[in-house]
Amino acid sequence: MSETLLTEGPVPTVDDERRVAPPVTDWIHDFDHTDPRWTENPFPIWDELRAHAPVVHTDRFLGCYLPTTYEAVKQIAYDTEHFSSRRIIVRTIRPEPPASSPPITSDPPQHKPAKQLLLPPFTPDAMKRLEPKVRAICNELIDEFIDEKGCDVAARFTKHIPVRAIAHMLGIPEKDGELFIKWIHEILEVGISSEEVLMRAVHEMAAYFGGHIARRKQQPTDDLISTLMNARDKDGQPLSDGHVQGTLRLLLIAGIDTTWSAIGSSLWHLAKTPADRERLVAEPELLPIAIEEFLRAYSPVTMAREVVKETSVSGCPIKGGNMVLLSFPAANRDPAMFPDADKVIIDRKENRHAAFGLGIHRCVGSNLARMEMTVAIEEWLKRIPEFRLDPAGEVTWSEGTVRGPRQLPMLFGKAG
Amino acid sequence: MSGTLKIRVDQEKCQGHARCKSLAPELFDMDEYGNAHEVGDGTVPKGLEDKAWLAQSNCPEIAIEVTEEKTP
C-alpha cells in the first residue's frame, strides 16, 4: 500500500459521543468503514485495499473481512453455506439472537418462501402502476422550493420521495416520515456501536406497526401490511407476528435511506458535471442507462454476512466467528470488471453492476428504487435543468451501511 | 454469417434484476415473481439482435444465453 492513505485526508475528530474507535492508521490490517475518511471518500481506500489483496481483515467489529474485488464479493454472495445472512450489518456489538427481518436475514431453505411473498408487489409492472403517484410526489416537492434560489436537496427533495412511496405501499401515514427516518438513523448508524439505541428503535417500530396490525384485524385494508397479514405458508398457516413485524421493519428501513441516497448521489453528480446534465436534458431517453451507471458508481448499499464455516475466497483464508463487510459498492469500482471503473460514463454499454446485490438476496425493491430514481431525476431535469453545488454550503454523507448525501446544498439556475 | 439468434434465460440463475426487460422488452417477459423468461421460443426477430446482446451483457447473474443458429 502507498503512503498516501496514511497521511492524506482530514484527521478524524470525535464528532459524536458514540464514536470511540481510534482513527485508522493502517487500512490494510485495520480498516474501519465508519472512519470519517471512508464516509467522506471511500473510493481511494478501496483502490488501495484491492491493490493489496482480494480480501482484507480488521480486528475491529469483533473481527471482519472485506472482499475488495467483484469476483470475491460475488463468490461470497453466492455462497450461503459458509456465509450466513443472519447478521447483515457489521456492528461493534453482536446482539444474540440477532433481530430477524425475513427474507433479508434468512438463509436457505427458509429464504425462498419468505421472499416469494414479497416479490409480486414489487414487479416492474406493479411499479408502473405506482409511477404516477411517485411523479406527483416529486412535483409537489419541487413546487415547494422551485421559486427559491436554491435549497438543501437532501432535506427537501430526495429524502421525501422514498418515504412517501413506501408509506403509500405499506398503507401508513406519510406524515410519520420523520419518525421513520429517526429509526433508520438509529438502527443503521448509531446502532452500529450502541445496543441500547438499536434495541430501543426496534421496540418503538414494533409498537408502531403493532398498532397498524391491530387496526387491520378489525378492518382489513388493501396494502402491503394486509398482504403480509393474509399470507399463508406452505402448511396454510399465517405468518407469525414476529415474521410480519420483521418484514415490515425491513421494508421500511431498506426502502427509505437507500433510495434517498441513490437519488441524492445522482443529483450530486449532475450538479458538479455540467456535460452529463446537459446531455440528459437533451437526450432524456438515455436516462435509464445513466441511472444504471449512477447505481454502479455510487452504489449506496453495503451488506454483511456472518462466517459460519471456515473456507477461502480468492485464495484468502476465511475463519469462522468473523463478519464480512459485503461491499457491493467496492465491487462496482473494480477495474478488472469495469473498464474505467473510476469514471462515470452515462452511456456505459456493458454494466453488470451489483448495486442491488447478487444471488438469492437480490434487493426485493430494486424495481421500486429504479422507478423512483428515474422519475425523480426526469422531473427534476424538466423543471430545474440548471443547478450546481452551493459553494457556501457543505455536502455531508451518511455513515456505514448506506452511503448517500445527507446535506446537499444547491443553487438553481446558471452560474454567475 | 448472419444466422438467427436465439436467447434463453437460465431459470436457476435468474434473480429478477429485470435489466433484460428494461433493455429489450420485445425479447423478455416476467413471471408473477418478476423473474425473466424469453418471449416465445427465444428466436430473436431480425433487427433486434443488438438488443439481445445488450441484454445478455448487462445481466448481473450471467443468466442469459445467446446462441447463433446457422441458416442452412
Coordinates of N, CA, C and O in Angstrom, one line a residue, chain A residues 288-387:
Chain A
P288 N -32.5 5.9 -18.4 CA -32.4 4.6 -17.7 C -31.0 4.0 -17.7 O -30.6 3.4 -16.8
I289 N -30.2 4.2 -18.8 CA -28.9 3.7 -18.9 C -28.0 4.5 -17.9 O -27.1 3.9 -17.2
A290 N -28.2 5.8 -17.9 CA -27.4 6.7 -16.9 C -27.7 6.3 -15.5 O -26.8 6.2 -14.6
I291 N -29.0 6.0 -15.2 CA -29.3 5.6 -13.8 C -28.5 4.3 -13.4 O -28.0 4.2 -12.3
E292 N -28.4 3.4 -14.3 CA -27.6 2.2 -14.0 C -26.1 2.5 -13.7 O -25.5 1.9 -12.8
E293 N -25.6 3.5 -14.4 CA -24.2 3.9 -14.2 C -24.1 4.7 -12.8 O -23.1 4.5 -12.1
F294 N -25.1 5.5 -12.5 CA -25.1 6.1 -11.2 C -25.2 5.0 -10.1 O -24.5 5.1 -9.0
L295 N -26.0 4.0 -10.3 CA -26.1 2.9 -9.4 C -24.7 2.2 -9.2 O -24.4 1.8 -8.1
R296 N -24.0 2.0 -10.3 CA -22.7 1.4 -10.2 C -21.7 2.2 -9.5 O -21.1 1.8 -8.5
A297 N -21.6 3.5 -10.0 CA -20.5 4.3 -9.5 C -20.8 4.8 -8.0 O -19.8 5.0 -7.3
Y298 N -22.0 5.0 -7.7 CA -22.3 5.5 -6.3 C -23.3 4.5 -5.6 O -24.2 4.9 -5.0
S299 N -23.0 3.2 -5.7 CA -23.9 2.2 -5.1 C -24.1 2.6 -3.6 O -23.1 2.7 -2.9
P300 N -25.3 2.7 -3.1 CA -25.5 3.1 -1.7 C -25.3 2.0 -0.7 O -24.9 2.3 0.4
V301 N -25.5 0.8 -1.1 CA -25.7 -0.2 0.0 C -24.6 -1.2 0.1 O -24.2 -1.9 -0.9
T302 N -24.1 -1.4 1.3 CA -23.1 -2.4 1.7 C -23.8 -3.3 2.7 O -24.3 -2.9 3.7
M303 N -23.8 -4.6 2.3 CA -24.4 -5.6 3.2 C -23.4 -6.3 4.0 O -22.2 -5.9 4.0
A304 N -23.8 -7.3 4.7 CA -22.8 -8.1 5.5 C -23.2 -9.6 5.6 O -24.4 -9.9 5.3
R305 N -22.3 -10.4 5.9 CA -22.6 -11.8 6.2 C -21.8 -12.2 7.4 O -20.8 -11.6 7.8
E306 N -22.2 -13.3 8.0 CA -21.5 -13.9 9.2 C -20.9 -15.2 8.7 O -21.5 -16.0 8.1
V307 N -19.6 -15.3 8.9 CA -18.9 -16.6 8.5 C -19.4 -17.7 9.5 O -19.1 -17.6 10.7
V308 N -20.0 -18.7 8.9 CA -20.5 -19.8 9.8 C -19.6 -21.1 9.6 O -19.8 -22.1 10.3
K309 N -18.8 -21.1 8.5 CA -17.9 -22.3 8.3 C -16.7 -21.8 7.6 O -16.7 -21.0 6.7
E310 N -15.5 -22.3 8.1 CA -14.2 -21.9 7.5 C -14.2 -22.2 6.0 O -14.6 -23.2 5.6
T311 N -13.6 -21.3 5.3 CA -13.4 -21.5 3.8 C -12.3 -20.6 3.3 O -11.5 -20.1 4.1
S312 N -12.3 -20.5 2.0 CA -11.3 -19.5 1.4 C -12.0 -18.8 0.3 O -12.9 -19.4 -0.4
V313 N -11.6 -17.6 0.0 CA -12.2 -16.7 -1.0 C -11.1 -16.1 -1.8 O -10.2 -15.4 -1.2
S314 N -11.1 -16.3 -3.1 CA -10.0 -15.8 -4.0 C -8.6 -16.1 -3.4 O -7.8 -15.2 -3.4
G315 N -8.5 -17.3 -2.8 CA -7.2 -17.7 -2.2 C -6.9 -17.2 -0.8 O -5.9 -17.5 -0.2
C316 N -7.8 -16.4 -0.3 CA -7.6 -15.9 1.1 C -8.4 -16.7 2.1 O -9.6 -17.0 1.9
P317 N -7.7 -17.2 3.2 CA -8.4 -18.0 4.2 C -9.5 -17.2 4.9 O -9.2 -16.0 5.3
I318 N -10.6 -17.8 5.2 CA -11.7 -17.1 5.9 C -12.1 -17.9 7.1 O -12.5 -19.1 7.0
K319 N -11.9 -17.3 8.3 CA -12.2 -18.1 9.5 C -13.5 -17.8 10.2 O -14.0 -16.6 10.1
G320 N -14.1 -18.8 10.8 CA -15.4 -18.6 11.5 C -15.3 -17.6 12.6 O -14.2 -17.2 13.0
G321 N -16.5 -17.1 13.0 CA -16.6 -16.1 14.0 C -16.4 -14.7 13.6 O -16.6 -13.7 14.3
N322 N -16.0 -14.5 12.3 CA -15.9 -13.2 11.8 C -17.1 -12.7 11.0 O -17.9 -13.6 10.5
M323 N -17.3 -11.4 10.8 CA -18.3 -10.9 9.9 C -17.6 -10.6 8.6 O -16.3 -10.6 8.5
V324 N -18.4 -10.4 7.5 CA -17.9 -10.0 6.2 C -18.6 -8.7 5.9 O -19.9 -8.7 5.9
L325 N -17.9 -7.7 5.5 CA -18.5 -6.5 5.0 C -18.6 -6.7 3.5 O -17.6 -6.7 2.8
L326 N -19.8 -6.9 3.1 CA -20.0 -7.3 1.6 C -20.3 -6.0 0.8 O -21.4 -5.6 0.7
S327 N -19.2 -5.5 0.4 CA -19.2 -4.2 -0.3 C -19.5 -4.3 -1.7 O -18.6 -4.3 -2.6
F328 N -20.8 -4.2 -2.1 CA -21.2 -4.1 -3.5 C -20.6 -2.8 -4.1 O -20.2 -2.8 -5.2
P329 N -20.6 -1.7 -3.3 CA -20.0 -0.5 -3.9 C -18.6 -0.7 -4.3 O -18.2 -0.2 -5.3
A330 N -17.8 -1.4 -3.5 CA -16.4 -1.6 -3.9 C -16.2 -2.5 -5.1 O -15.4 -2.3 -6.0
A331 N -17.1 -3.6 -5.1 CA -17.1 -4.5 -6.3 C -17.4 -3.7 -7.5 O -16.8 -4.0 -8.6
N332 N -18.3 -2.8 -7.5 CA -18.7 -2.0 -8.6 C -17.6 -1.0 -9.1 O -17.8 -0.4 -10.1
R333 N -16.5 -0.8 -8.3 CA -15.4 0.0 -8.7 C -14.2 -0.8 -9.1 O -13.1 -0.3 -9.2
D334 N -14.4 -2.1 -9.3 CA -13.2 -3.0 -9.6 C -12.9 -2.9 -11.1 O -13.7 -3.2 -12.0
P335 N -11.7 -2.4 -11.4 CA -11.3 -2.2 -12.8 C -11.2 -3.5 -13.6 O -11.3 -3.5 -14.8
A336 N -11.1 -4.6 -12.9 CA -11.0 -5.9 -13.6 C -12.4 -6.3 -14.2 O -12.5 -7.0 -15.1
M337 N -13.4 -5.7 -13.6 CA -14.8 -6.0 -14.1 C -15.3 -4.8 -15.0 O -16.1 -5.1 -15.9
F338 N -14.9 -3.6 -14.6 CA -15.5 -2.4 -15.3 C -14.3 -1.6 -15.9 O -13.6 -1.0 -15.1
P339 N -14.2 -1.5 -17.2 CA -13.1 -0.7 -17.7 C -13.4 0.8 -17.3 O -14.6 1.2 -17.2
D340 N -12.3 1.5 -17.0 CA -12.5 2.9 -16.5 C -13.5 2.9 -15.3 O -14.4 3.8 -15.3
A341 N -13.3 2.0 -14.4 CA -14.2 1.9 -13.3 C -14.4 3.2 -12.5 O -15.4 3.4 -11.9
D342 N -13.3 4.0 -12.5 CA -13.4 5.2 -11.7 C -14.1 6.4 -12.4 O -14.2 7.4 -11.9
K343 N -14.4 6.1 -13.7 CA -15.1 7.2 -14.4 C -16.6 6.9 -14.5 O -17.0 5.8 -14.6
V344 N -17.4 8.0 -14.4 CA -18.8 7.9 -14.6 C -19.1 8.1 -16.1 O -18.9 9.2 -16.6
I345 N -19.6 7.0 -16.7 CA -19.8 7.0 -18.2 C -21.3 6.8 -18.4 O -21.8 5.6 -18.3
I346 N -22.1 7.8 -18.6 CA -23.5 7.7 -18.5 C -24.2 6.9 -19.7 O -25.3 6.6 -19.6
D347 N -23.4 6.6 -20.7 CA -23.9 5.7 -21.7 C -23.1 4.3 -21.7 O -23.0 3.7 -22.8
R348 N -22.6 3.9 -20.6 CA -21.8 2.7 -20.5 C -22.7 1.5 -21.0 O -23.8 1.3 -20.6
K349 N -22.1 0.8 -22.0 CA -22.9 -0.2 -22.7 C -23.0 -1.5 -21.9 O -24.1 -2.1 -21.8
E350 N -21.9 -2.0 -21.3 CA -21.9 -3.2 -20.6 C -21.8 -2.9 -19.1 O -20.8 -2.3 -18.7
N351 N -22.8 -3.3 -18.3 CA -22.8 -2.8 -16.9 C -23.5 -3.8 -16.0 O -24.6 -3.7 -15.7
R352 N -22.8 -4.9 -15.7 CA -23.4 -5.9 -14.8 C -23.2 -5.5 -13.3 O -22.7 -6.3 -12.5
H353 N -23.5 -4.3 -13.0 CA -23.2 -3.8 -11.6 C -24.0 -4.6 -10.6 O -25.1 -5.2 -10.9
A354 N -23.5 -4.6 -9.4 CA -24.1 -5.4 -8.3 C -24.7 -4.5 -7.2 O -24.8 -4.9 -6.1
A355 N -25.2 -3.3 -7.6 CA -25.7 -2.4 -6.6 C -26.9 -3.0 -5.8 O -27.1 -2.6 -4.7
F356 N -27.7 -3.9 -6.5 CA -28.8 -4.5 -5.7 C -28.4 -5.9 -5.3 O -29.3 -6.7 -4.9
G357 N -27.2 -6.2 -5.2 CA -26.7 -7.5 -4.7 C -26.6 -8.5 -5.9 O -27.0 -8.2 -7.0
L358 N -26.2 -9.7 -5.5 CA -26.1 -10.8 -6.5 C -26.6 -12.0 -5.8 O -26.4 -12.2 -4.6
G359 N -27.2 -12.9 -6.5 CA -27.7 -14.2 -5.9 C -29.0 -14.0 -5.3 O -29.8 -13.1 -5.6
I360 N -29.3 -14.9 -4.4 CA -30.7 -15.1 -3.9 C -31.2 -13.8 -3.1 O -32.4 -13.6 -3.0
H361 N -30.3 -13.0 -2.6 CA -30.7 -11.9 -1.8 C -30.9 -10.6 -2.7 O -30.9 -9.5 -2.1
R362 N -31.0 -10.7 -4.0 CA -31.2 -9.5 -4.8 C -32.3 -8.7 -4.2 O -33.3 -9.2 -3.8
C363 N -32.0 -7.4 -4.1 CA -32.9 -6.5 -3.4 C -34.3 -6.6 -4.0 O -34.6 -6.5 -5.2
V364 N -35.2 -6.8 -3.1 CA -36.6 -7.1 -3.5 C -37.2 -5.8 -4.0 O -38.2 -5.8 -4.8
G365 N -36.7 -4.6 -3.6 CA -37.2 -3.3 -4.0 C -36.5 -2.7 -5.2 O -36.7 -1.5 -5.4
S366 N -35.7 -3.5 -5.9 CA -34.9 -2.9 -6.9 C -35.7 -2.2 -8.0 O -35.3 -1.1 -8.5
N367 N -36.8 -2.8 -8.4 CA -37.7 -2.2 -9.4 C -38.3 -0.9 -8.9 O -38.5 0.1 -9.6
L368 N -38.6 -0.8 -7.6 CA -39.2 0.4 -7.0 C -38.1 1.5 -7.0 O -38.3 2.6 -7.3
A369 N -36.9 1.1 -6.5 CA -35.8 2.1 -6.5 C -35.5 2.7 -7.8 O -35.3 3.9 -8.0
R370 N -35.4 1.8 -8.8 CA -35.1 2.3 -10.2 C -36.2 3.2 -10.7 O -35.9 4.3 -11.3
M371 N -37.4 2.9 -10.4 CA -38.5 3.7 -10.9 C -38.5 5.1 -10.1 O -38.6 6.1 -10.8
E372 N -38.3 5.0 -8.8 CA -38.2 6.3 -8.1 C -37.0 7.2 -8.6 O -37.2 8.4 -8.8
M373 N -35.9 6.6 -8.8 CA -34.7 7.3 -9.3 C -35.0 7.9 -10.7 O -34.8 9.1 -10.9
T374 N -35.5 7.1 -11.6 CA -35.8 7.6 -12.9 C -36.8 8.7 -12.9 O -36.6 9.8 -13.5
V375 N -37.9 8.6 -12.2 CA -39.0 9.6 -12.2 C -38.4 10.8 -11.5 O -38.7 12.0 -12.0
A376 N -37.7 10.7 -10.4 CA -37.2 11.9 -9.7 C -36.3 12.7 -10.5 O -36.4 13.9 -10.6
I377 N -35.4 12.0 -11.2 CA -34.4 12.8 -12.0 C -35.0 13.4 -13.3 O -34.7 14.5 -13.7
E378 N -35.9 12.6 -13.8 CA -36.7 13.1 -15.0 C -37.4 14.4 -14.7 O -37.3 15.4 -15.4
E379 N -38.2 14.3 -13.6 CA -39.0 15.5 -13.2 C -38.1 16.7 -12.8 O -38.4 17.8 -13.2
W380 N -37.0 16.4 -12.1 CA -36.1 17.4 -11.7 C -35.5 18.1 -12.9 O -35.5 19.3 -13.0
L381 N -35.0 17.3 -13.9 CA -34.3 17.9 -15.1 C -35.3 18.7 -15.9 O -34.9 19.7 -16.5
K382 N -36.6 18.3 -15.9 CA -37.6 19.0 -16.7 C -37.8 20.4 -16.1 O -37.9 21.4 -16.8
R383 N -37.8 20.4 -14.8 CA -38.2 21.7 -14.1 C -37.0 22.5 -13.7 O -37.0 23.7 -13.5
I384 N -35.8 21.9 -13.3 CA -34.6 22.6 -12.9 C -33.4 22.0 -13.7 O -32.6 21.3 -13.2
P385 N -33.4 22.4 -15.0 CA -32.3 21.9 -15.8 C -30.9 22.4 -15.5 O -29.9 21.8 -15.8
E386 N -30.9 23.6 -14.9 CA -29.6 24.2 -14.5 C -29.5 24.2 -13.0 O -30.3 24.8 -12.3
F387 N -28.4 23.6 -12.4 CA -28.2 23.6 -11.0 C -26.8 23.3 -10.7 O -26.1 22.7 -11.5

